Short mmCIF file of C-alpha atoms and ligand atoms in Angstrom, two decimals:
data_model
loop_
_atom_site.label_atom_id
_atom_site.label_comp_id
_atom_site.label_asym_id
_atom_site.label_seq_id
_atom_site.Cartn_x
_atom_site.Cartn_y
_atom_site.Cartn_z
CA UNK X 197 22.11 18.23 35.84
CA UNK X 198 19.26 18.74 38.85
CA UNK X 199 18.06 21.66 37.09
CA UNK X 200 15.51 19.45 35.02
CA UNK X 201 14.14 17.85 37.69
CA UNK X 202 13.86 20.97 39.92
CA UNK X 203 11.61 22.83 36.92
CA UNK X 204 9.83 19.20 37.15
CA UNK X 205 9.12 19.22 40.58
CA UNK X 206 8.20 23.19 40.77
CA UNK X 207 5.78 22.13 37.91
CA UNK X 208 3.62 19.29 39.87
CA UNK X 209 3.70 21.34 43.04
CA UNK X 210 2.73 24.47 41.07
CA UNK X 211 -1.06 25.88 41.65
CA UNK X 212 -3.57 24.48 38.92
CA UNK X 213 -2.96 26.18 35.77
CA UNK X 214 -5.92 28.38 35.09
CA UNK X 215 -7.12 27.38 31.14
CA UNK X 216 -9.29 30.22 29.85
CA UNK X 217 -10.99 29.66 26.47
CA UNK X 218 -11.21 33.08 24.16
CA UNK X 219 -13.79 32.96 21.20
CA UNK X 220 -12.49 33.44 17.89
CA UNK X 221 -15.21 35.70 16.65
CA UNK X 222 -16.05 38.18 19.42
CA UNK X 223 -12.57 37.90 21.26
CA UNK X 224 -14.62 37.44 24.72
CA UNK X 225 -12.75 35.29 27.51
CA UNK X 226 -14.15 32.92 29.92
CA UNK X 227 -12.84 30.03 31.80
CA UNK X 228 -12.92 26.59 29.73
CA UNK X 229 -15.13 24.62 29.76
CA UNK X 230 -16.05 21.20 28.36
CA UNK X 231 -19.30 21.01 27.80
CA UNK X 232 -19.52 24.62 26.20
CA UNK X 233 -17.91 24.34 22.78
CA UNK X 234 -19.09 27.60 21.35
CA UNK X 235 -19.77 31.57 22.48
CA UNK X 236 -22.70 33.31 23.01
CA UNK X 237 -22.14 34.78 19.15
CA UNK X 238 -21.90 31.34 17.72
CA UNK X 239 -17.95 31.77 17.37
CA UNK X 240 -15.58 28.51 18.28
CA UNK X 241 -13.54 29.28 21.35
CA UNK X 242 -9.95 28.02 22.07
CA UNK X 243 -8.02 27.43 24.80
CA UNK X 244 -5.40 30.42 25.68
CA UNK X 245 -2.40 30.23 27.72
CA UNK X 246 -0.04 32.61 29.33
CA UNK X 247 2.72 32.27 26.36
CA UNK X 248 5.07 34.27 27.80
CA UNK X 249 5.22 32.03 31.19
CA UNK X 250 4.48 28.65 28.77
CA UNK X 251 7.81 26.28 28.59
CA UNK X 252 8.50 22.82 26.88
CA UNK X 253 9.96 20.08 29.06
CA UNK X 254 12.29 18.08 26.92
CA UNK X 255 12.92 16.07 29.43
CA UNK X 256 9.11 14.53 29.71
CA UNK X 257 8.74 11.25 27.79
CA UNK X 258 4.48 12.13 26.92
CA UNK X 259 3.53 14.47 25.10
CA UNK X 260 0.93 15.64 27.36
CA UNK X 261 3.85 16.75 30.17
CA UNK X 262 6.24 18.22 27.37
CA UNK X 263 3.63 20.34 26.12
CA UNK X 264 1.47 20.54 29.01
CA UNK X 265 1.48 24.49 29.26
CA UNK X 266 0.18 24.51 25.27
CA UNK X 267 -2.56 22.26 26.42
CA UNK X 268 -6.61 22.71 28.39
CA UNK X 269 -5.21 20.67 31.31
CA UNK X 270 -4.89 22.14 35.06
CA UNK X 271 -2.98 19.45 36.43
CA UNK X 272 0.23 18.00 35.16
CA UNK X 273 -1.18 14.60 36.73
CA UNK X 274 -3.95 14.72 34.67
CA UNK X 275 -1.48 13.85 32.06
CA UNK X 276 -2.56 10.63 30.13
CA UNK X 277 -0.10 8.57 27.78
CA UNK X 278 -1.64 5.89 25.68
CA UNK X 279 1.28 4.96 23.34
CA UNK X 280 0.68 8.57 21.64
CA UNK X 281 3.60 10.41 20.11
CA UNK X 282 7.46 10.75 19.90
CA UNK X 283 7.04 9.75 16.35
CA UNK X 284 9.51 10.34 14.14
CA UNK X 285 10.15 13.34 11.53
CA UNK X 286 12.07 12.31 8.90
CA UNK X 287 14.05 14.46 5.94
CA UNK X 288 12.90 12.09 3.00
CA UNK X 289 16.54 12.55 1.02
CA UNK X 290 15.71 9.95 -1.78
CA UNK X 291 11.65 11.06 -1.83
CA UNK X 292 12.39 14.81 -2.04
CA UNK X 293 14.50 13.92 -5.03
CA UNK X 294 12.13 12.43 -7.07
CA UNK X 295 9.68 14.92 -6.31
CA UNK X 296 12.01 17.71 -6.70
CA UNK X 297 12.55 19.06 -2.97
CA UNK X 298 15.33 19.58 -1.38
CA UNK X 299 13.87 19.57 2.27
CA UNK X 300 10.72 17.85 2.31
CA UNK X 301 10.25 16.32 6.05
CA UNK X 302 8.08 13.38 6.60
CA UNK X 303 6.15 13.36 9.90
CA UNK X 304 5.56 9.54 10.48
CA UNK X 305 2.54 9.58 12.51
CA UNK X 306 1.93 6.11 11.43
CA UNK X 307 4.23 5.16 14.28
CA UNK X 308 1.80 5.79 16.85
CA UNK X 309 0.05 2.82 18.70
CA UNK X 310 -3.32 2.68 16.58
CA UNK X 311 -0.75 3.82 13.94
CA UNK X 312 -2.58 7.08 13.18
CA UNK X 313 -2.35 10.66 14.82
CA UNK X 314 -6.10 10.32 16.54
CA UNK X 315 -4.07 8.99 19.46
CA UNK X 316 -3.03 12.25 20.21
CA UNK X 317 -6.48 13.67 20.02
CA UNK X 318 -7.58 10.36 22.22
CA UNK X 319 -4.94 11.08 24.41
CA UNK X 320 -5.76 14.73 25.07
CA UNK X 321 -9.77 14.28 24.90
CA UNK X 322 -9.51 11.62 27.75
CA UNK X 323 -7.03 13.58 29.81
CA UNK X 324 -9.13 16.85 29.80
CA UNK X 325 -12.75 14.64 30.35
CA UNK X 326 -11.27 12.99 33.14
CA UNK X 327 -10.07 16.14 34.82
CA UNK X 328 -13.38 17.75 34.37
CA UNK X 329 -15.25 14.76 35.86
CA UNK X 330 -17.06 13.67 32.96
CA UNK X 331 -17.70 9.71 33.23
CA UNK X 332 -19.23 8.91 29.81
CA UNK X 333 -19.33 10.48 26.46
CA UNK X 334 -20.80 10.03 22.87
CA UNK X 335 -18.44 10.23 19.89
CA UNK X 336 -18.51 9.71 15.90
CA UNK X 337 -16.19 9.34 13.39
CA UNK X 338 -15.12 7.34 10.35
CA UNK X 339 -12.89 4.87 12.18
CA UNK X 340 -9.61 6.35 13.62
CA UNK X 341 -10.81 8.77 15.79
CA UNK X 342 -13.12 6.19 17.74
CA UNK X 343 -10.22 3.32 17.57
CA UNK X 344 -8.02 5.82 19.06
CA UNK X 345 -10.82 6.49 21.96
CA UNK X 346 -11.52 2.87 22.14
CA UNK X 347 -7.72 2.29 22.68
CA UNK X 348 -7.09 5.04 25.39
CA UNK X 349 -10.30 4.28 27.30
CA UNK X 350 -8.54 1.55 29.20
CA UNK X 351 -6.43 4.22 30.70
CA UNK X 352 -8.83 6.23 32.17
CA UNK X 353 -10.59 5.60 35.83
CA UNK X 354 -13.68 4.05 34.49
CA UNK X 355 -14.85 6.49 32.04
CA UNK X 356 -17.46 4.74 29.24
CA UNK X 357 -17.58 5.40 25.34
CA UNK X 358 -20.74 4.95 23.38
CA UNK X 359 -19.26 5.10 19.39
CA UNK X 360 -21.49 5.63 16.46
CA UNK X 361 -20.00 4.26 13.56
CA UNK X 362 -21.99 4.31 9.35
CA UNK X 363 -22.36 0.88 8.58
CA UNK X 364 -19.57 1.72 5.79
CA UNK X 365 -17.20 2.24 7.86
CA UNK X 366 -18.07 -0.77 10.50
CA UNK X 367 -14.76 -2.67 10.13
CA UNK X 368 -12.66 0.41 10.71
CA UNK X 369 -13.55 0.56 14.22
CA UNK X 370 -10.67 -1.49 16.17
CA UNK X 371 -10.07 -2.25 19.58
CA UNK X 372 -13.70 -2.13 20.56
CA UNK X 373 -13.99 -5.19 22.45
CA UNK X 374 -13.95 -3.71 25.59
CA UNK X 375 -16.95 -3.22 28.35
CA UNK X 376 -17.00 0.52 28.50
CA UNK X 377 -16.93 0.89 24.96
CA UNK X 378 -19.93 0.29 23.26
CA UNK X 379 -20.96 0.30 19.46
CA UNK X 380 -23.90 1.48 17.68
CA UNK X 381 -23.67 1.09 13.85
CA UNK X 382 -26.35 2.98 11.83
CA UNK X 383 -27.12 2.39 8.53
CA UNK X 384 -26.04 5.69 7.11
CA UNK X 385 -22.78 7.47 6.03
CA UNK X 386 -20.10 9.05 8.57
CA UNK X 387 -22.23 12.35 8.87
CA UNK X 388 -25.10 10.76 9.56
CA UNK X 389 -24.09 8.53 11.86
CA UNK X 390 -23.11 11.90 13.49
CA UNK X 391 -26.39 13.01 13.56
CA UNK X 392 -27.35 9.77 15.52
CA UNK X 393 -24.80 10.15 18.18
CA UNK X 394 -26.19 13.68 18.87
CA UNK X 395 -29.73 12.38 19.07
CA UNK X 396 -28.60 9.75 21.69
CA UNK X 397 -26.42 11.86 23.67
CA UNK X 398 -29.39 14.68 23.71
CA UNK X 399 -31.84 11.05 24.31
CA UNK X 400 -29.50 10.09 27.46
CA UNK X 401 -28.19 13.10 28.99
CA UNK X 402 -24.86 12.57 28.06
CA UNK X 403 -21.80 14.66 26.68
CA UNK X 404 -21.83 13.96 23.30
CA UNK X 405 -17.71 15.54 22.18
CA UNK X 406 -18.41 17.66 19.31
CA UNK X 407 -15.58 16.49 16.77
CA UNK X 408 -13.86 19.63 15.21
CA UNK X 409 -15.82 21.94 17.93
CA UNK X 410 -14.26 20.18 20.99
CA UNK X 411 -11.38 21.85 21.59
CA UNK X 412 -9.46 19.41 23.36
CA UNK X 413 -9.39 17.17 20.22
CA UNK X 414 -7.74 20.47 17.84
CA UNK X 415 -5.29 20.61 20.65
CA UNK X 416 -4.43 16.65 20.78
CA UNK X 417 -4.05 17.33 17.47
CA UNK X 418 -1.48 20.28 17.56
CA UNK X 419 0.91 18.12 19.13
CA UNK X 420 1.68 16.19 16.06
CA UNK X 421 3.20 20.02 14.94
CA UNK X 422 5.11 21.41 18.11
CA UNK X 423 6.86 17.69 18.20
CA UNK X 424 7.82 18.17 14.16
CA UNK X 425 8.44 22.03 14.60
CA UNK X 426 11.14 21.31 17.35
CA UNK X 427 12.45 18.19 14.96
CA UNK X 428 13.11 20.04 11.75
CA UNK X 429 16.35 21.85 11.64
CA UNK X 430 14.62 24.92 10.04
CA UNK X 431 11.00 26.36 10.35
CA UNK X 432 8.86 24.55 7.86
CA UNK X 433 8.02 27.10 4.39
CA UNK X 434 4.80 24.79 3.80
CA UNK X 435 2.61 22.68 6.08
CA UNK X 436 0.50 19.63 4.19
CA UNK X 437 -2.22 17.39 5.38
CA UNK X 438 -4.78 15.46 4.29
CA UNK X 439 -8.26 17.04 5.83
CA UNK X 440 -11.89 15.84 6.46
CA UNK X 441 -12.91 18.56 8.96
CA UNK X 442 -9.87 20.03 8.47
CA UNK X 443 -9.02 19.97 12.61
CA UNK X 444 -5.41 18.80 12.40
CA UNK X 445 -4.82 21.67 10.84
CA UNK X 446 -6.50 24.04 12.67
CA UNK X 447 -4.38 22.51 15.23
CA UNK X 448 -1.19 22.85 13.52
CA UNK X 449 -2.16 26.14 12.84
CA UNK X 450 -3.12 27.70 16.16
CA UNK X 451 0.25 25.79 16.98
CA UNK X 452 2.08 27.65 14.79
CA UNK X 453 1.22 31.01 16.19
CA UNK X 454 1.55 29.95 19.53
CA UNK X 455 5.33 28.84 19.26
CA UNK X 456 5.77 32.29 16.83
CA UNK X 457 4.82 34.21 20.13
CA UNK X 458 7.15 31.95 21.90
CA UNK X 459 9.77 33.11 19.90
CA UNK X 460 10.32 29.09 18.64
CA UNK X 461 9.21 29.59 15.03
CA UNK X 462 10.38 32.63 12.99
CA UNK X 463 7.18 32.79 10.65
CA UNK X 464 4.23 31.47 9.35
CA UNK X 465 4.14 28.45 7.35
CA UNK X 466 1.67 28.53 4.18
CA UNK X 467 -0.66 25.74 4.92
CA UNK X 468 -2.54 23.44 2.22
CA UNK X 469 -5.14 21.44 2.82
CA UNK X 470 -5.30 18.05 0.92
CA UNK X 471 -8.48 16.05 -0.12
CA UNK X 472 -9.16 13.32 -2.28
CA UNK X 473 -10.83 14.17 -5.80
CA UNK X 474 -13.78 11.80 -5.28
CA UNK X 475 -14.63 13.56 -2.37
CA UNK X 476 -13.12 17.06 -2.10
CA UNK X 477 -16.44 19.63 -1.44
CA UNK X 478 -13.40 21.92 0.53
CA UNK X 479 -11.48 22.13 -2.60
CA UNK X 480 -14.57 22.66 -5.28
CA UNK X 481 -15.86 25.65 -2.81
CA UNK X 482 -12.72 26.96 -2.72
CA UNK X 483 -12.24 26.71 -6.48
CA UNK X 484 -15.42 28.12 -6.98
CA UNK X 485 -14.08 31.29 -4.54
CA UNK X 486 -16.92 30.45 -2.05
CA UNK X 487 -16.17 30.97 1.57
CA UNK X 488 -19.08 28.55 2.23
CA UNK X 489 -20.14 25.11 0.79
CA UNK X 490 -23.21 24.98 -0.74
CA UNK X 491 -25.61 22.65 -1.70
CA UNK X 492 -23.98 21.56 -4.69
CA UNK X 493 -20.68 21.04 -2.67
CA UNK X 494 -22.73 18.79 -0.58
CA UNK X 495 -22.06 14.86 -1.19
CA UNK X 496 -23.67 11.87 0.27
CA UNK X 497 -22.29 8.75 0.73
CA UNK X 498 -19.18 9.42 -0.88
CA UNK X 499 -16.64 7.05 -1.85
CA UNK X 500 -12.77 7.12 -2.37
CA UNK X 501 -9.95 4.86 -1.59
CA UNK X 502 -9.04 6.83 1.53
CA UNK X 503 -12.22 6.16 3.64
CA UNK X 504 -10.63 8.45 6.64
CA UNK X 505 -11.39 11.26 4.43
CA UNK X 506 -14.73 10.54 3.13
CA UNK X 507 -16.70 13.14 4.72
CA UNK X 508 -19.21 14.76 2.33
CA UNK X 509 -20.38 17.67 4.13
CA UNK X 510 -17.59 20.03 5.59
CA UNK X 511 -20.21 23.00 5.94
CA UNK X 512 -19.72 23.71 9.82
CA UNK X 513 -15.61 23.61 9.11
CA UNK X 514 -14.79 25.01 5.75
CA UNK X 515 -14.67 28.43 6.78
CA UNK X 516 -12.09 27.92 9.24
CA UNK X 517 -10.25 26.02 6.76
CA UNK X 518 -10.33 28.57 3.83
CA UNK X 519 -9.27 31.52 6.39
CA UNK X 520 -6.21 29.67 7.16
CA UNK X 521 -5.27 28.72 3.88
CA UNK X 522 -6.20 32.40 2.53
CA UNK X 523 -4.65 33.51 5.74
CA UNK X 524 -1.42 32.33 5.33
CA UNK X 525 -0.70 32.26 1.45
CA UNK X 526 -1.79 28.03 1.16
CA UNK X 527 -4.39 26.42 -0.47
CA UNK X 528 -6.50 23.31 -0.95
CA UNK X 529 -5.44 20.55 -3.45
CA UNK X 530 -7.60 17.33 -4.58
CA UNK X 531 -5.56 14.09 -5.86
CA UNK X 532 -6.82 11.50 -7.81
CA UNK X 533 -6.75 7.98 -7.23
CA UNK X 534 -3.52 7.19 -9.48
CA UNK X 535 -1.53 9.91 -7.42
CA UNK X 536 -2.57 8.78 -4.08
CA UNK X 537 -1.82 4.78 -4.92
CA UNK X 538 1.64 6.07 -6.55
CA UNK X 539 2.45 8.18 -3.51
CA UNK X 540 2.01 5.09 -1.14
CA UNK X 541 4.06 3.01 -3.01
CA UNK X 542 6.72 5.95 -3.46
CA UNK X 543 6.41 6.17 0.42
CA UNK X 544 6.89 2.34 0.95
CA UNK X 545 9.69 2.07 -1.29
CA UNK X 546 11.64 5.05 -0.81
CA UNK X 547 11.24 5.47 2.71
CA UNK X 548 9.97 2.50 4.10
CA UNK X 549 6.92 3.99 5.62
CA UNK X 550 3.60 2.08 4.90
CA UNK X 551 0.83 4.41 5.00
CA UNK X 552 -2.64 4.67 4.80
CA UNK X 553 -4.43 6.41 1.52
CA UNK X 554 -4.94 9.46 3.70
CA UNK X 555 -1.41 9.75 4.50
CA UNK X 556 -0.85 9.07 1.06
CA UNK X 557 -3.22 11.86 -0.12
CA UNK X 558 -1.05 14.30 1.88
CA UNK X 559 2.19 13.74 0.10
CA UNK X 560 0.38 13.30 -3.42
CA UNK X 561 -0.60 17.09 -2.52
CA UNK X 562 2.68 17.86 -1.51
CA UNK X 563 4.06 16.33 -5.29
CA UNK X 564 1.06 18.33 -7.06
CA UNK X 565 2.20 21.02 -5.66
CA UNK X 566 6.00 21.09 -6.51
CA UNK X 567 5.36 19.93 -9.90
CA UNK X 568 3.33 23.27 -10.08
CA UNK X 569 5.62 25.29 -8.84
CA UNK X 570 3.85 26.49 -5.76
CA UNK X 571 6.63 24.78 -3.42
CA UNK X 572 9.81 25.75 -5.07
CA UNK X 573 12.60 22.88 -4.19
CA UNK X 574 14.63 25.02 -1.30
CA UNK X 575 11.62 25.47 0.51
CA UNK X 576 11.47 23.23 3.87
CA UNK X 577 8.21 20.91 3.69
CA UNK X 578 6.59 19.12 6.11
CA UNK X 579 4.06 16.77 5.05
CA UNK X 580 2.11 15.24 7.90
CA UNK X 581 1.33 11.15 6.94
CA UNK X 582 -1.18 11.17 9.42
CA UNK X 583 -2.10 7.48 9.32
CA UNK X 584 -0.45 4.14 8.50
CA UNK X 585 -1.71 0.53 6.90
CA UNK X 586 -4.14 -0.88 9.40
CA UNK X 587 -4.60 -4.51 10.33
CA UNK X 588 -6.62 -6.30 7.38
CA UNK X 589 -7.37 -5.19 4.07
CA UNK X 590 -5.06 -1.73 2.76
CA UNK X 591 -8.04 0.92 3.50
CA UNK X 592 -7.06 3.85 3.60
C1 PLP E 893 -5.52 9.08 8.90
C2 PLP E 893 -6.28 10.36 8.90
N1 PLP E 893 -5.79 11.41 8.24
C3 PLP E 893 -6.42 12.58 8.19
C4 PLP E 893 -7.64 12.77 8.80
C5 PLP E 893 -8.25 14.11 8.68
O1 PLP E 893 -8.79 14.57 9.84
P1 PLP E 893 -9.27 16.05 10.18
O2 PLP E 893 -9.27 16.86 8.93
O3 PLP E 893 -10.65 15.89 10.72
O4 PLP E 893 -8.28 16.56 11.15
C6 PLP E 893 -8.22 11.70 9.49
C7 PLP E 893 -9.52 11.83 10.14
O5 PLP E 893 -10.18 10.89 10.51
C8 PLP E 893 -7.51 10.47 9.55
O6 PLP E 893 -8.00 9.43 10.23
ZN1 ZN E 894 -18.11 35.14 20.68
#
């Protein structure tokens, strides 16, 4: 019975874990680093560990200490829990039946406390910043990300936010209302409210996180995975998400591979990336057999009913996202607007899980799919609803 608490306590006294960060094109190593989100050669780097030293602690209520040795921290207390995690992975028995699957496994991220997965990414982001010593930072997104940053900020040692937000996407930005978190609204879309953030971080000195290139956010991110991986009773066939840089996945991904070296999944799941038709530039490339977007993929100020998606230009991401799916047998989907409203209210009324249009967008993929045949019904799914109803109007 001690024996937990023993590996617990040899864990906190332990030396700092040493994080290196190894870049994806070149393979060179160096030791991580915040403020250095790409190599020399342009390639992204990610975090490595020592896998065969790396254990989970079951016994460790956040996320952050039960997968500490998958994550860029050196210090166990570095740690920070915000409400993020221990959601729920459900085997959707009446859903899977309609759809025709047999094991199709619902990870409820809408159970989080902002009620979508960027906690995770919040949580990790934070934790990692604040270890490094950085006291404020510039960030973007189109709403959940910077809720979930304007939520965990609270928890750090006086860290500051400065969010740039599209005026689109204004009223998407919750939990706000706090001194160190300020917000600049620009009268743009998502990506170029981006740009702005950059221009004022360059302006002011300041850190400005990077989005899909920081790291620390793909690896937040992951956690939503290793927690359903160890829930589902067998190693999941197919892996499903909605995408709008496509870094949840990435993170699921790199997840995947680390807990196949760990011996804790048996193989690679196929993994299918989900957008909305309205605004799916991934999926046209991809159609098209481009391994870049190009102009014509391009959109501006897009609009669809799931506005956490609504990111026009994937340029910088895409080709991550097309070697993964290429890489591992999945694909990209795009759902219309009749298939994501159905799958919300199919997810509401079979399983009593109120998502987002996002969310919905995931399983709507995840139906396209079987109806194809692409999943066949014995295969184990696991469809990631990645964000839930928020406060106010049904937004997606
Ligand atoms: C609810 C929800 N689902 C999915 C995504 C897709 O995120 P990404 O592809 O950047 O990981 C987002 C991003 O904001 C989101 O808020
Ligand atoms: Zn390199």
């Amino acid at each position: 019975m001690t024996r937990p608490l023993q590996q617990k306590a040899a864990a906190r006294g332990a030396d700092r874990k040493d994080v290196r960060a190894v870049c994806v094109r070149c393979g060179r190593g160096r030791p991580y680093a915040v403020v250095e989100p790409r190599c020399d050669c342009g390639g992204l780097l990610d975090p490595e560990y020592d896998l065969s030293r790396a254990v989970i602690r079951d016994d460790e209520a956040a996320p952050g200490a039960r997968y500490f040795d998958l994550l860029p921290l050196q210090r166990p207390e570095s740690v920070l829990h915000i409400g993020d995690g221990n959601t729920p992975c459900v085997h959707a028995r009446t859903l899977g039946a309609r759809l025709g699957l047999d094991r199709l496994y619902l990870k409820d991220e809408t159970r989080n406390a902002t009620r979508t997965t960027k906690d995770r990414m919040a949580a990790c982001v934070l934790a990692v910043f604040q270890e490094r010593g950085v006291e404020e930072f510039v960030a973007s997104s189109t709403g959940n990300s910077s809720s979930s940053f304007a939520w965990g900020l609270p928890y750090t040692r006086g860290m500051k936010v400065q969010l740039f937000a599209g005026r689109d996407f204004v009223d998407r930005h919750q939990y706000t209302d706090h001194p160190r978190v300020e917000l600049h609204v620009i009268d743009d879309d998502f990506v170029g409210a981006a740009k702005a953030g950059r221009a004022y971080a360059d302006e002011h000195g300041l850190l400005f996180e990077g989005g899909f290139f920081n790291s620390a956010r793909r690896e937040g991110l992951k956690l939503a995975y290793l927690e359903a991986y160890d829930q589902m009773p067998q190693d999941p066939a197919v892996v499903v998400q909605a995408i709008s840089s496509g870094m949840g996945v990435y993170g699921a991904h790199k997840g995947a591979r680390e807990y196949m070296a760990m011996g804790r999944l048996r193989s690679m799941p196929r993994f299918v990336c989900v957008q909305q038709s309205s605004c799916a530039p991934m999926w046209n490339a991809h159609q098209e057999g481009s391994d870049h977007i190009r102009p014509h993929h391009v959109l501006h100020r897009p609009q669809g009913l799931a506005k956490a998606i609504l990111r026009g230009d994937p340029t910088n991401t895409y080709p991550f996202m097309r070697a993964i799916t290429t890489g591992t047998g999945g694909g990209f989907a795009a759902v219309s607007d009749i298939e994501m409203t159905e799958s919300r209210h199919w997810l509401a009324q079979d399983e009593g899980i109120d998502v987002c249009f996002a969310g919905a967008a995931a399983l709507a993929g995840a139906a396209q799919l079987a109806r194809s045949g692409a999943i066949r019904r014995e295969e184990p799914v696991l469809v990631n609803l990645t964000g839930g109803e928020r406060i106010g109007p049904a937004d997606g």
